Short mmCIF file of C-alpha atoms in Angstrom, two decimals:
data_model
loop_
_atom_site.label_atom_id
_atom_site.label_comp_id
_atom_site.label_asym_id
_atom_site.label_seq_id
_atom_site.Cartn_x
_atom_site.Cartn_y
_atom_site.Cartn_z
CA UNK A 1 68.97 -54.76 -50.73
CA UNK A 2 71.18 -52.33 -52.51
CA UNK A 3 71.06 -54.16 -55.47
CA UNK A 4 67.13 -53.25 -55.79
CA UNK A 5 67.45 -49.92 -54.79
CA UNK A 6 69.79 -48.87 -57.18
CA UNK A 7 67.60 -50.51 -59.31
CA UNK A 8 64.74 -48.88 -58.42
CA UNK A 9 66.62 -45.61 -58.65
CA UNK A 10 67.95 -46.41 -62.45
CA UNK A 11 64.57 -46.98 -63.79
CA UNK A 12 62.66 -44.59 -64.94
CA UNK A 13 59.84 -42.48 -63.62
CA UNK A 14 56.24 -42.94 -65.39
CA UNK A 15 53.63 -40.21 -65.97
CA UNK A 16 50.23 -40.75 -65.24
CA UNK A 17 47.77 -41.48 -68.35
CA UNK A 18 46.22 -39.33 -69.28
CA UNK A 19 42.36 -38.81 -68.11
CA UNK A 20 39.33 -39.44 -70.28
CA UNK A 21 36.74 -37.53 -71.06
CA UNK A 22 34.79 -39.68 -68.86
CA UNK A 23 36.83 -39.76 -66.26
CA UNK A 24 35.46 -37.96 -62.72
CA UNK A 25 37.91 -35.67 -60.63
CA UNK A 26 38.79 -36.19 -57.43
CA UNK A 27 37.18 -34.08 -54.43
CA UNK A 28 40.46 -33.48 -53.02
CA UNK A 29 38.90 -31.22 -50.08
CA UNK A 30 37.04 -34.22 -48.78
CA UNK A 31 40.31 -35.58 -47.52
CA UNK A 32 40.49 -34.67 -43.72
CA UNK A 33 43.49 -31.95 -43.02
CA UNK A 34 43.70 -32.76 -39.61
CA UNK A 35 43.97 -36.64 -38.86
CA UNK A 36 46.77 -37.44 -37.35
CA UNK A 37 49.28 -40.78 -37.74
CA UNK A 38 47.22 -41.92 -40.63
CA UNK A 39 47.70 -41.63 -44.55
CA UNK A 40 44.57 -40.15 -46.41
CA UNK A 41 43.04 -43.05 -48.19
CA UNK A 42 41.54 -41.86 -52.41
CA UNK A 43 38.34 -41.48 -52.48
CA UNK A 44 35.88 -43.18 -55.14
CA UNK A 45 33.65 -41.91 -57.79
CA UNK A 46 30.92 -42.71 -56.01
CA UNK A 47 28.41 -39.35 -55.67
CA UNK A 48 28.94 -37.95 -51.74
CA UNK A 49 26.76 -38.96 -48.98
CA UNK A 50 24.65 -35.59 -46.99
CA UNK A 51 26.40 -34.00 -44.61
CA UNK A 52 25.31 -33.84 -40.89
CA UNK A 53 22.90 -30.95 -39.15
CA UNK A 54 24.85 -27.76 -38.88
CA UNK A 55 25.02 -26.26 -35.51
CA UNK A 56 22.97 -23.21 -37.01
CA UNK A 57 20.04 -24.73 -37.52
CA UNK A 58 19.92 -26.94 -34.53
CA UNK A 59 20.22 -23.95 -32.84
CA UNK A 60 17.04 -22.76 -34.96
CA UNK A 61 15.39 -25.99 -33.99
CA UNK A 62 15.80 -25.25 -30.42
CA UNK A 63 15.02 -22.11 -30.34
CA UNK A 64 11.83 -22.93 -32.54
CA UNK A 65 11.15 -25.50 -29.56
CA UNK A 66 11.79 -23.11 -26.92
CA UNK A 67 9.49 -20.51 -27.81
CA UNK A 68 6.56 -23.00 -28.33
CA UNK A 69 7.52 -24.22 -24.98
CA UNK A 70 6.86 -20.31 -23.78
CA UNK A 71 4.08 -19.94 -25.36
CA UNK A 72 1.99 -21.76 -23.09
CA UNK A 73 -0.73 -20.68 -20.93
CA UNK A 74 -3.17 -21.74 -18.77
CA UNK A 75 -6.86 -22.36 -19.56
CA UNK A 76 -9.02 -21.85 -16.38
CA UNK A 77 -12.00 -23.20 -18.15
CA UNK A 78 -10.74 -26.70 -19.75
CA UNK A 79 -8.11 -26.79 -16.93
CA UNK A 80 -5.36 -27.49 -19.02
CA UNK A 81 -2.44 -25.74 -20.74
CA UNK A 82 -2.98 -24.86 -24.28
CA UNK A 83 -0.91 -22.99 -26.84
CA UNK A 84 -1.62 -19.13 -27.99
CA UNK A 85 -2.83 -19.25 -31.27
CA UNK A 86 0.22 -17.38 -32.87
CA UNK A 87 2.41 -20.33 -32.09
CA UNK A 88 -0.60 -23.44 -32.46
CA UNK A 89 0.05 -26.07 -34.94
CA UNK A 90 -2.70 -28.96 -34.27
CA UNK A 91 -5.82 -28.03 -36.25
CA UNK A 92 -8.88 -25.80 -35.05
CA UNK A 93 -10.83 -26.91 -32.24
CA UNK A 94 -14.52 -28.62 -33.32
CA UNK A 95 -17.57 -26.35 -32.81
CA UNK A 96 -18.70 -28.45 -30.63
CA UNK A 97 -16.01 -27.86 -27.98
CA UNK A 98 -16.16 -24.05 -28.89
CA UNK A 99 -19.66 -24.16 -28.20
CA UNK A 100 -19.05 -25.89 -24.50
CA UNK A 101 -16.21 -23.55 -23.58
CA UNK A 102 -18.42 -20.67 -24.33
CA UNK A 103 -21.06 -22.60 -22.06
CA UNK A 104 -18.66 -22.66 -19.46
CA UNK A 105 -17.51 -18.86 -19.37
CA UNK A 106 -20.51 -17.76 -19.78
CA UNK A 107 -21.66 -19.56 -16.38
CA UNK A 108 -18.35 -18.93 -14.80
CA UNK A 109 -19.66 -14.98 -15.37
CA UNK A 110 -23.08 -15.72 -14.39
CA UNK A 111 -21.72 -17.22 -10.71
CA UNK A 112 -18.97 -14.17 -10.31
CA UNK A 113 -22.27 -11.86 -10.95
CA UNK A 114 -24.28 -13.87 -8.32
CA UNK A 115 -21.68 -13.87 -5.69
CA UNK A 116 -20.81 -10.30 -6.19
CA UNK A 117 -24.17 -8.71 -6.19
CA UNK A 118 -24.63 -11.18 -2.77
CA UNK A 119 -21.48 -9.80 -1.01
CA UNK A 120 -22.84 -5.94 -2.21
CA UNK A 121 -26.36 -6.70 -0.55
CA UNK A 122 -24.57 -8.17 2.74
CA UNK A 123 -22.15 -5.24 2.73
CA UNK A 124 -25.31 -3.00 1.91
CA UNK A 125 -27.16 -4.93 5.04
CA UNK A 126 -24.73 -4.61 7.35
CA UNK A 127 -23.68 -0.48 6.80
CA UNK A 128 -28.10 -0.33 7.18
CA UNK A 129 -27.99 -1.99 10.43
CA UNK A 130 -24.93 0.10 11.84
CA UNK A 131 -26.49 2.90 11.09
CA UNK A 132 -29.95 1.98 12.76
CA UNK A 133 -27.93 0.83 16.00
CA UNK A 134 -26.04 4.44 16.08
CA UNK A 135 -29.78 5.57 15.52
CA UNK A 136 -31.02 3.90 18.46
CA UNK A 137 -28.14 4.60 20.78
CA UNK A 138 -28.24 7.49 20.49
CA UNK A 139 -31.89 8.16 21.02
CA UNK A 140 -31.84 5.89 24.33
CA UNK A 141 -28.02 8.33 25.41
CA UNK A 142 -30.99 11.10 25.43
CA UNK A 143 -33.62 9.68 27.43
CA UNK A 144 -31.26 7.53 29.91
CA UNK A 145 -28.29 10.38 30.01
CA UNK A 146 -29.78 12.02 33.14
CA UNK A 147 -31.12 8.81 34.83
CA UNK A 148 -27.42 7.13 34.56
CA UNK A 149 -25.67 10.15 36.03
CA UNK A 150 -27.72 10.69 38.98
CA UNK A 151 -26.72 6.94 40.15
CA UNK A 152 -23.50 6.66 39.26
CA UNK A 153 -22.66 10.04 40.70
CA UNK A 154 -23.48 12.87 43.24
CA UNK A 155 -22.79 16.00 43.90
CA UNK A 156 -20.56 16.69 40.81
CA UNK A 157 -18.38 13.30 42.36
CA UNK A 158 -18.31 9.62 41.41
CA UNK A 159 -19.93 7.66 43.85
CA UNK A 160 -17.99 4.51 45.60
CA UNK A 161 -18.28 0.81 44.85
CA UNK A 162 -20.02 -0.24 47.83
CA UNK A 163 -22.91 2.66 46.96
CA UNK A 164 -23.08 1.58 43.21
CA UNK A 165 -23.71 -1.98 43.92
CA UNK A 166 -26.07 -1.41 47.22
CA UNK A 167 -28.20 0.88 44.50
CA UNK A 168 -27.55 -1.38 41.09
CA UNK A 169 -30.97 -2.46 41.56
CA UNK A 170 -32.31 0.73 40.52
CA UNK A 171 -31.15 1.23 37.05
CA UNK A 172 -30.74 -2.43 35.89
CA UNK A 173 -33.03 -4.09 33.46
CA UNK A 174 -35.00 -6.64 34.99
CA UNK A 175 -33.31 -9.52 32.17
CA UNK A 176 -29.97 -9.50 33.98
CA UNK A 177 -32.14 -11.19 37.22
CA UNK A 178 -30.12 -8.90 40.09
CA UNK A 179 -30.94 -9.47 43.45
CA UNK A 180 -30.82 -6.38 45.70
CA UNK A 181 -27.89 -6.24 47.71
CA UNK A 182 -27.78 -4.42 50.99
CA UNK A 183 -24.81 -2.11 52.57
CA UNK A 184 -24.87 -4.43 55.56
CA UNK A 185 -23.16 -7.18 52.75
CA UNK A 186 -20.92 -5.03 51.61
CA UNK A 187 -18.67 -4.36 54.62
CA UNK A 188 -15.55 -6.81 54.13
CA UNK A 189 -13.26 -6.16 50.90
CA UNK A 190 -14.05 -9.94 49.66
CA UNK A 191 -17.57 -9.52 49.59
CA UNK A 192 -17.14 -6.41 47.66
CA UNK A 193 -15.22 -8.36 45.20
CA UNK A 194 -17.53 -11.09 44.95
CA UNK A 195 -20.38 -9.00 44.41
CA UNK A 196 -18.54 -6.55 41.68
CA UNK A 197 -17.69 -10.15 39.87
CA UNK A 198 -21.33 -10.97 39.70
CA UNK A 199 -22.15 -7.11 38.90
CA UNK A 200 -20.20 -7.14 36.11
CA UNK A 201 -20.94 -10.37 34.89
CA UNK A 202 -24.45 -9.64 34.44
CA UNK A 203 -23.89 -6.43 32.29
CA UNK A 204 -20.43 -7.47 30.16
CA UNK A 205 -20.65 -6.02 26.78
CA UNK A 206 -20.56 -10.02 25.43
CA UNK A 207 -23.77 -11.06 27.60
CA UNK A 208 -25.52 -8.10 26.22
CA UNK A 209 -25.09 -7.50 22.87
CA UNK A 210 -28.48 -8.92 21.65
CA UNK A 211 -30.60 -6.75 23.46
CA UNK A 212 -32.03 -3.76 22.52
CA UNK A 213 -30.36 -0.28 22.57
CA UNK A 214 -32.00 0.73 25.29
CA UNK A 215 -30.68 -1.85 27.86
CA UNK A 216 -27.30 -2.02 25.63
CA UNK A 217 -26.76 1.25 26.64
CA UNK A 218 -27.89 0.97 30.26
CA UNK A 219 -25.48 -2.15 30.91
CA UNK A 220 -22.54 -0.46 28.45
CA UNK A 221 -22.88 2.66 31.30
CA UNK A 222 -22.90 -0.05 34.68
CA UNK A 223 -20.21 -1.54 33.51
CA UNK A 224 -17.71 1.54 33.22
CA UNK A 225 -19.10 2.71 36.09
CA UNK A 226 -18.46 -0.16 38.19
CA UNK A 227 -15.22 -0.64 36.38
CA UNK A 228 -13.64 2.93 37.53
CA UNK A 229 -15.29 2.63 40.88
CA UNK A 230 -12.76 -0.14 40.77
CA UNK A 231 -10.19 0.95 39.55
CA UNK A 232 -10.24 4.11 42.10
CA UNK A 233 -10.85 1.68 45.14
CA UNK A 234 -7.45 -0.30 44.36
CA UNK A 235 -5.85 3.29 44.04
CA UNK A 236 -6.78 4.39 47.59
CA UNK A 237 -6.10 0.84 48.96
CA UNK A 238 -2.13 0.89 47.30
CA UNK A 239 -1.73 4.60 48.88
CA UNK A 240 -1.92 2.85 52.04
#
């Protein structure tokens, strides 16, 4: 083994020959820097394959896809999301479906007028018929003012339960179909009771709200009437 080496060492180096004029030069930057345990191998003549997609420009493509994706919106008329035209890359849509989408908005207007100008005449309807019913009730407050206070007081003082009911029959209307009660049935705090129940039953704002202002208002005054004459009987009965 020493034998060749010394051998080897005694000979004598060779030059490279010399390159032709048709001889290609080696890329030497193609050979990787940074592998490591491995030998760089030469590379051939052969012309270089293309290189890979930088990062720049898939960051460009996603980006590009990204702001298409944002660019959405939503079409109320076909239902559907579409693309603003700035960013739209299919074709033009046919005439024909421009000519049905303009079909369609155009109704869509059409039935927002309709419903509108319906909800204005309701609204319109229902302000006309408040003011008639303040009208009225306050016409009938000036022909039934006296009448009311007489019966539910005298003498400047509110009258008691027991009198209210034993003279309801007085100053109701004859649709609330009250039968005359008479002091003599009034005598016993139950029958009171009872009798207020019915009272008020038969003038509650809820049984009389379709009638006319006339007996609205006479029924709106017998029922705060009987309702303090209440009130004011349960006061003296706790003070005992």
């Amino acid at each position: 083994m020493f034998n060749l080496l010394e051998k080897l060492h005694d000979e004598p180096r060779r030059s490279p020959p010399p390159l032709s004029e048709n001889a290609e030069v080696v890329d030497f930057n193609l050979f990787s820097s940074d592998t490591q345990g491995s030998s760089a191998s030469p590379v051939s003549a052969s012309p270089v394959s293309a290189s890979p997609v930088s990062r720049a420009e898939s960051l460009k493509k996603f980006s590009k896809a990204q702001s298409l994706k944002q660019s959405r919106r939503w079409d109320n008329i076909d239902q559907r999301w579409v693309v603003n035209p700035a960013h739209r890359e299919s074709s033009r849509p046919s005439a024909a479906s421009l000519e049905i989408r303009k079909q369609r908005e155009l109704d869509s207007a059409t039935e927002t007028a309709k419903r509108a100008k319906s909800a204005v005449n309701a609204l319109r309807l229902r302000q006309s018929q408040a003011l008639q019913n303040e009208s009225n009730m306050e016409a009938a407050r000036l022909s039934l003012e006296a009448k009311m206070k007489s019966w539910s007081s005298e003498y400047g003082k509110k009258k008691a339960l027991p009198a209210l009911l034993a003279s309801l029959h007085m100053v109701i209307f004859p649709e609330a179909n009250w039968k005359p009660v008479c002091l003599s049935d009034l005598l016993t705090e139950s029958k009171i009771r009872k009798i207020y129940l019915r009272a008020s039953l038969c003038v509650h704002p809820d049984k009389t709200r379709n009638l006319k202002a006339e007996k609205r208002f006479v029924a709106a005054r017998i029922f705060d009437a009987l309702t303090q004459a209440k009130a004011a009987t349960q006061e003296d009965n706790n003070r005992r």
